Short mmCIF file of C-alpha atoms in Angstrom, two decimals:
data_model
loop_
_atom_site.label_atom_id
_atom_site.label_comp_id
_atom_site.label_asym_id
_atom_site.label_seq_id
_atom_site.Cartn_x
_atom_site.Cartn_y
_atom_site.Cartn_z
CA MET A 14 -9.49 -22.19 18.69
CA ARG A 15 -11.59 -19.77 21.82
CA ALA A 16 -13.92 -17.12 20.32
CA VAL A 17 -15.94 -14.63 21.15
CA GLU A 18 -19.53 -14.51 19.09
CA VAL A 19 -22.50 -12.94 18.83
CA ALA A 20 -24.94 -15.46 20.06
CA VAL A 21 -28.10 -13.77 20.33
CA PHE A 22 -28.70 -10.13 19.17
CA GLY A 23 -29.38 -7.88 21.78
CA PRO A 24 -28.23 -6.60 25.54
CA PRO A 25 -24.07 -7.50 26.32
CA ASP A 26 -24.76 -10.78 27.81
CA GLY A 27 -25.47 -12.08 23.69
CA LEU A 28 -22.13 -12.46 23.64
CA ARG A 29 -20.84 -16.12 24.34
CA LEU A 30 -17.02 -17.53 24.24
CA VAL A 31 -17.37 -20.63 21.80
CA GLU A 32 -14.58 -23.24 20.00
CA ARG A 33 -14.41 -22.40 16.18
CA PRO A 34 -11.86 -23.40 13.50
CA LEU A 35 -8.97 -21.74 12.79
CA PRO A 36 -9.37 -19.29 10.05
CA GLN A 37 -7.00 -19.68 7.14
CA PRO A 38 -5.18 -17.31 5.49
CA ALA A 39 -5.88 -16.77 2.13
CA ALA A 40 -3.90 -14.76 -1.20
CA GLY A 41 -2.40 -11.75 0.44
CA GLU A 42 -3.10 -12.74 3.53
CA LEU A 43 -1.59 -13.79 7.22
CA LEU A 44 -2.71 -15.52 10.23
CA ILE A 45 -1.80 -13.62 13.83
CA ARG A 46 -2.08 -15.55 16.77
CA VAL A 47 -3.71 -12.79 19.05
CA ALA A 48 -2.56 -11.42 22.28
CA ALA A 49 -5.22 -8.85 22.35
CA SER A 50 -8.45 -7.65 20.64
CA GLY A 51 -10.14 -4.04 20.95
CA VAL A 52 -12.63 -3.07 21.82
CA ASN A 53 -14.92 -0.45 19.52
CA ARG A 54 -18.37 1.35 19.52
CA PRO A 55 -19.22 -0.75 15.98
CA ASP A 56 -18.76 -3.91 17.83
CA VAL A 57 -21.40 -3.28 19.97
CA ILE A 58 -23.24 -1.84 16.91
CA GLN A 59 -23.13 -5.16 15.45
CA ARG A 60 -24.25 -7.27 18.64
CA LYS A 61 -27.43 -5.48 18.86
CA GLY A 62 -27.92 -7.04 15.16
CA HIS A 63 -27.47 -3.22 13.29
CA TYR A 64 -24.29 -3.61 11.79
CA PRO A 65 -23.71 -6.25 9.81
CA PRO A 66 -20.09 -7.26 8.42
CA PRO A 67 -19.41 -6.66 4.91
CA PRO A 68 -19.43 -9.93 2.26
CA GLY A 69 -16.86 -11.85 2.80
CA ALA A 70 -15.62 -11.29 6.25
CA SER A 71 -16.49 -13.17 9.62
CA ASP A 72 -19.18 -13.32 11.00
CA LEU A 73 -17.21 -12.58 14.79
CA PRO A 74 -17.15 -9.00 16.21
CA GLY A 75 -13.29 -7.49 16.12
CA LEU A 76 -11.81 -4.72 14.24
CA GLU A 77 -8.17 -4.39 15.54
CA VAL A 78 -6.03 -7.66 16.66
CA ALA A 79 -2.17 -7.12 17.66
CA GLY A 80 0.39 -10.89 18.33
CA VAL A 81 2.65 -12.76 16.18
CA VAL A 82 2.44 -13.66 12.63
CA GLU A 83 1.76 -17.30 12.02
CA SER A 84 1.86 -17.94 8.88
CA GLY A 85 0.60 -16.19 5.24
CA ASP A 86 1.16 -15.59 1.75
CA ALA A 87 4.81 -15.78 1.49
CA ALA A 88 4.62 -13.37 -1.16
CA ALA A 89 2.51 -10.94 -0.09
CA MET A 90 4.86 -10.43 3.56
CA ALA A 91 8.12 -10.82 1.86
CA GLN A 92 7.24 -7.49 -0.51
CA ALA A 93 5.39 -6.18 2.87
CA GLY A 94 8.85 -6.99 4.88
CA ILE A 95 6.65 -9.06 7.28
CA ARG A 96 7.96 -12.56 8.70
CA VAL A 97 6.87 -15.24 10.93
CA GLY A 98 6.95 -14.79 14.66
CA ASP A 99 7.16 -11.01 13.58
CA ARG A 100 4.69 -8.65 16.68
CA VAL A 101 1.65 -6.89 14.54
CA CYS A 102 -1.05 -4.82 14.61
CA ALA A 103 -3.84 -5.33 12.31
CA LEU A 104 -7.08 -3.03 10.84
CA VAL A 105 -9.19 -5.89 10.09
CA ALA A 106 -13.68 -6.15 8.62
CA GLY A 107 -14.81 -8.38 11.36
CA GLY A 108 -12.82 -11.32 13.23
CA GLY A 109 -11.03 -9.49 16.06
CA TYR A 110 -12.60 -11.24 19.03
CA ALA A 111 -10.82 -14.75 18.65
CA GLU A 112 -7.56 -16.29 19.83
CA TYR A 113 -6.39 -16.64 15.61
CA CYS A 114 -7.79 -14.23 13.00
CA VAL A 115 -6.80 -13.44 9.34
CA ALA A 116 -5.95 -10.11 8.40
CA PRO A 117 -4.73 -8.29 4.72
CA VAL A 118 -0.62 -8.01 4.99
CA ALA A 119 -1.35 -4.69 3.80
CA GLN A 120 -3.83 -3.67 7.16
CA CYS A 121 -0.86 -5.09 9.40
CA LEU A 122 1.62 -2.70 11.48
CA PRO A 123 4.59 -3.56 13.16
CA VAL A 124 4.05 -2.91 17.11
CA PRO A 125 5.58 0.31 17.46
CA GLN A 126 8.90 0.06 19.49
CA GLY A 127 8.23 0.13 23.62
CA LEU A 128 4.74 -0.55 23.27
CA SER A 129 3.17 -3.90 25.18
CA ASP A 130 0.56 -6.23 22.98
CA VAL A 131 -2.58 -4.67 24.58
CA GLU A 132 -1.41 -1.02 23.46
CA ALA A 133 -0.71 -2.36 19.98
CA ALA A 134 -4.22 -3.47 19.79
CA SER A 135 -5.89 -0.29 20.94
CA LEU A 136 -4.00 1.28 18.21
CA PRO A 137 -5.84 0.30 14.32
CA GLU A 138 -9.52 1.47 14.31
CA THR A 139 -8.69 4.58 15.99
CA PHE A 140 -5.87 5.43 13.94
CA PHE A 141 -6.91 4.85 10.93
CA THR A 142 -10.06 6.26 11.71
CA VAL A 143 -9.35 9.08 12.82
CA TRP A 144 -6.31 10.03 9.75
CA SER A 145 -8.47 8.67 7.47
CA ASN A 146 -11.46 11.73 7.85
CA VAL A 147 -9.37 14.42 10.17
CA PHE A 148 -6.38 14.63 7.92
CA ASP A 149 -7.73 12.89 4.80
CA ARG A 150 -10.97 14.19 4.05
CA ALA A 151 -11.16 17.24 6.04
CA ARG A 152 -7.47 18.47 5.46
CA LEU A 153 -6.61 19.59 8.77
CA GLN A 154 -3.53 21.79 9.01
CA ALA A 155 -0.44 23.08 11.16
CA GLY A 156 -2.81 26.38 12.54
CA GLU A 157 -5.64 25.42 12.46
CA THR A 158 -8.60 24.35 15.27
CA LEU A 159 -10.25 21.45 15.23
CA LEU A 160 -13.60 20.23 17.39
CA VAL A 161 -14.12 17.48 18.88
CA GLN A 162 -16.83 15.90 20.02
CA GLY A 163 -16.72 13.36 22.73
CA GLY A 164 -13.24 13.59 23.50
CA SER A 165 -12.86 11.21 26.19
CA SER A 166 -13.64 7.72 23.87
CA GLY A 167 -11.00 6.06 22.03
CA ILE A 168 -11.43 8.18 18.43
CA GLY A 169 -11.16 11.19 20.70
CA VAL A 170 -7.92 10.53 22.89
CA THR A 171 -6.42 9.43 19.15
CA ALA A 172 -7.66 12.84 17.65
CA ILE A 173 -6.44 15.01 20.20
CA GLN A 174 -2.59 13.51 20.18
CA LEU A 175 -2.48 13.41 16.16
CA ALA A 176 -3.78 17.14 15.57
CA ARG A 177 -1.97 18.54 18.44
CA ALA A 178 1.82 16.77 17.00
CA ARG A 179 0.53 17.95 13.74
CA GLY A 180 0.51 21.72 14.80
CA ALA A 181 -3.39 22.19 15.56
CA THR A 182 -5.22 23.73 18.21
CA VAL A 183 -7.52 21.31 20.33
CA ILE A 184 -10.99 21.41 21.31
CA VAL A 185 -12.75 18.66 22.62
CA THR A 186 -16.42 18.13 24.19
CA ALA A 187 -17.43 15.85 27.57
CA GLY A 188 -19.83 14.73 29.73
CA THR A 189 -18.13 15.68 32.46
CA ASP A 190 -15.60 17.66 34.06
CA GLU A 191 -13.53 14.82 35.28
CA LYS A 192 -13.57 13.47 31.60
CA CYS A 193 -12.71 17.07 30.64
CA ALA A 194 -9.64 17.44 32.62
CA ALA A 195 -8.56 13.60 31.32
CA CYS A 196 -8.38 14.89 27.82
CA LEU A 197 -6.65 18.20 28.80
CA ALA A 198 -3.76 16.24 30.63
CA LEU A 199 -3.78 13.94 27.04
CA GLY A 200 -2.76 17.82 25.05
CA ALA A 201 -6.66 19.63 24.33
CA HIS A 202 -6.37 22.92 24.52
CA HIS A 203 -10.10 23.69 25.88
CA ALA A 204 -12.56 21.31 27.52
CA ILE A 205 -16.62 21.86 26.75
CA ASN A 206 -19.00 20.24 28.99
CA TYR A 207 -21.92 19.84 27.04
CA LYS A 208 -23.60 18.94 29.89
CA THR A 209 -23.65 22.22 31.53
CA GLN A 210 -22.08 24.42 28.53
CA ASP A 211 -22.83 25.82 25.07
CA PHE A 212 -20.47 23.96 23.17
CA VAL A 213 -21.07 26.64 20.33
CA ALA A 214 -21.10 29.62 22.25
CA GLU A 215 -17.85 27.87 23.80
CA ALA A 216 -16.17 26.79 20.72
CA ARG A 217 -16.38 30.10 19.49
CA ARG A 218 -15.74 32.49 22.22
CA ILE A 219 -12.34 30.36 22.28
CA THR A 220 -11.63 31.51 18.27
CA ASP A 221 -12.82 34.94 19.51
CA GLY A 222 -15.84 34.43 17.14
CA ARG A 223 -13.76 32.81 13.83
CA GLY A 224 -15.13 29.45 14.57
CA VAL A 225 -13.52 26.08 14.21
CA ASP A 226 -12.07 25.25 11.29
CA VAL A 227 -13.08 21.11 11.37
CA VAL A 228 -15.18 19.12 13.51
CA LEU A 229 -15.29 16.00 14.13
CA ASP A 230 -18.75 14.81 14.56
CA MET A 231 -19.63 11.28 16.03
CA VAL A 232 -22.69 12.21 17.06
CA ALA A 233 -24.77 13.72 13.66
CA GLY A 234 -28.94 14.00 14.13
CA PRO A 235 -29.16 17.78 16.10
CA TYR A 236 -25.58 18.06 16.51
CA VAL A 237 -25.01 18.83 12.67
CA ALA A 238 -27.00 21.90 13.06
CA ARG A 239 -25.26 23.40 16.02
CA GLU A 240 -21.99 22.30 14.24
CA VAL A 241 -22.72 24.48 11.52
CA GLU A 242 -23.08 27.39 13.42
CA CYS A 243 -19.60 27.37 14.79
CA LEU A 244 -17.43 26.59 12.11
CA ALA A 245 -15.45 29.26 10.49
CA GLU A 246 -15.08 30.15 6.41
CA ASP A 247 -13.84 27.55 4.62
CA GLY A 248 -14.62 24.88 7.46
CA ARG A 249 -15.45 21.47 7.26
CA ILE A 250 -17.15 19.03 9.14
CA VAL A 251 -16.89 15.07 9.01
CA ILE A 252 -18.99 12.69 10.35
CA ILE A 253 -18.02 9.31 11.44
CA ALA A 254 -21.24 7.84 13.61
CA VAL A 255 -24.56 9.02 13.97
CA GLN A 256 -25.23 8.34 17.60
CA GLY A 257 -27.63 10.88 17.99
CA GLY A 258 -29.77 10.08 14.42
CA LEU A 259 -29.34 9.78 10.87
CA LYS A 260 -31.40 13.10 10.17
CA ALA A 261 -30.38 16.30 10.45
CA GLU A 262 -31.44 19.75 9.48
CA PHE A 263 -28.82 23.14 9.38
CA ASP A 264 -29.25 26.26 8.25
CA ALA A 265 -27.48 26.09 3.96
CA GLY A 266 -27.87 29.55 4.09
CA LEU A 267 -24.78 29.55 6.17
CA VAL A 268 -23.09 26.70 3.96
CA LEU A 269 -23.51 29.20 1.48
CA ARG A 270 -22.15 32.19 2.62
CA ARG A 271 -18.66 30.62 4.32
CA ARG A 272 -18.61 28.15 2.12
CA LEU A 273 -18.60 25.12 4.30
CA THR A 274 -18.09 21.32 3.73
CA ILE A 275 -20.56 18.87 5.54
CA THR A 276 -18.80 15.38 4.93
CA GLY A 277 -18.54 12.07 6.17
CA SER A 278 -17.16 8.53 6.06
CA THR A 279 -16.84 4.75 7.12
CA LEU A 280 -14.21 2.61 7.19
CA ARG A 281 -14.95 -1.03 7.54
CA PRO A 282 -16.39 -1.68 4.18
CA ARG A 283 -13.55 0.30 2.17
CA PRO A 284 -11.22 -2.06 -0.16
CA VAL A 285 -8.24 -3.75 0.83
CA ALA A 286 -6.09 -0.65 -1.07
CA PHE A 287 -7.87 2.37 0.33
CA LYS A 288 -7.00 1.20 3.65
CA ALA A 289 -3.39 -0.03 2.61
CA ALA A 290 -2.50 3.49 2.03
CA ILE A 291 -3.66 4.72 5.41
CA ALA A 292 -1.91 2.20 6.60
CA GLN A 293 1.02 3.10 4.60
CA ALA A 294 0.56 6.76 5.96
CA LEU A 295 0.30 6.42 9.60
CA ARG A 296 3.91 4.08 9.68
CA GLU A 297 5.32 6.81 7.65
CA GLN A 298 3.75 9.54 9.92
CA VAL A 299 2.42 8.26 13.25
CA TRP A 300 4.74 5.21 14.35
CA PRO A 301 7.42 7.15 14.80
CA LEU A 302 5.01 9.87 16.71
CA LEU A 303 4.33 6.42 18.64
CA ALA A 304 7.95 4.88 19.26
CA SER A 305 9.29 8.43 20.69
CA GLY A 306 6.01 8.66 23.04
CA ALA A 307 5.06 11.71 21.58
CA VAL A 308 1.61 10.04 21.22
CA LYS A 309 0.85 7.30 23.76
CA PRO A 310 -2.01 4.43 23.38
CA VAL A 311 -4.56 5.42 25.87
CA ILE A 312 -5.80 2.05 27.54
CA HIS A 313 -9.43 2.89 30.43
CA SER A 314 -9.01 -1.47 31.19
CA THR A 315 -8.82 -4.65 30.19
CA PHE A 316 -10.72 -8.13 30.00
CA ALA A 317 -10.13 -11.80 29.73
CA ALA A 318 -11.87 -12.42 26.68
CA ALA A 319 -14.32 -14.39 28.12
CA ASP A 320 -15.88 -10.89 30.18
CA ALA A 321 -16.10 -9.58 26.53
CA ALA A 322 -19.77 -8.81 27.87
CA ARG A 323 -18.21 -7.11 30.78
CA ALA A 324 -16.10 -4.76 28.17
CA HIS A 325 -19.06 -4.26 25.96
CA ALA A 326 -21.52 -3.31 29.16
CA LEU A 327 -18.70 -0.57 30.16
CA MET A 328 -18.24 0.64 27.28
CA GLU A 329 -22.47 1.44 26.78
CA SER A 330 -21.63 2.68 30.31
CA ASN A 331 -19.72 5.65 28.63
CA GLN A 332 -17.91 6.04 31.77
CA HIS A 333 -14.79 4.90 30.62
CA VAL A 334 -11.97 7.68 28.91
CA GLY A 335 -9.69 5.96 25.93
CA LYS A 336 -9.42 2.10 24.96
CA ILE A 337 -11.17 -0.91 25.89
CA VAL A 338 -9.25 -4.35 25.12
CA LEU A 339 -9.96 -7.91 25.38
CA THR A 340 -6.95 -9.93 25.90
CA TRP A 341 -6.40 -13.66 25.37
CA THR A 342 -4.65 -16.07 27.62
CA THR A 343 -3.30 -19.93 27.80
#
């Protein structure tokens, strides 16, 4: 099979299209003939040599795929209601940048009705991440207010739509007026250009001084202190990336007085059983929203797999709104 590997750690041109043996599904797994592979920020970090795959995972980058089931553990597939020939999308711990990919059966979901393979490949990483962090860890409820840092990212466009669909008010930050407009078009109630506005002051103004209930933070570093300032009483910050740095100082007095929670998680190393529970929740509560069109995939660009380096360069440019996807064609 063809695959894209990290031949040299560093810039995007370290990615190479190579030939690899077909992976073989083990117990509880199936083999997918991949039509499309999602591109995500962790792939970029892995390419740079800073995010090695978990033990036992493929060394190939790629955390989400969509395609057709070729083979697999018959008993596990029967229990999940999946058959050879079904169109599925899957969250994987690695190996997604390839024409064939092994995935745990429990981390596979049917392609929602009406969606293309490209659209389906854009779903797993961001939808699993947003559900796990915003709704499970941070417990966002209808009537509450969510602040999303980086609303135009793949995570951001997913969080906007899911939070709005579940009855929350959504505030986002973005780095240009054009990105702010795109977020508003996707359903955000308010958008703050963080380069020209103080997001703390704006968030407090929008909420009439009350503050926001949940912050989805992909920056960390110095942002944490500012996010603490704009939280309402009993507010929660959930950190899912540290693009702004690993260390943060904040006013612990505010945390005490307002009963704040600062939490975070990373999804990739979690066990299959944990991800299976997320998959089940998504199938029951989110997949109907995708089938009805209430929530939609947001695709910025597609690239042939051979052009994976260009896809990574686009991601690093931060010019995109939504997802970037690789396609595999013969």
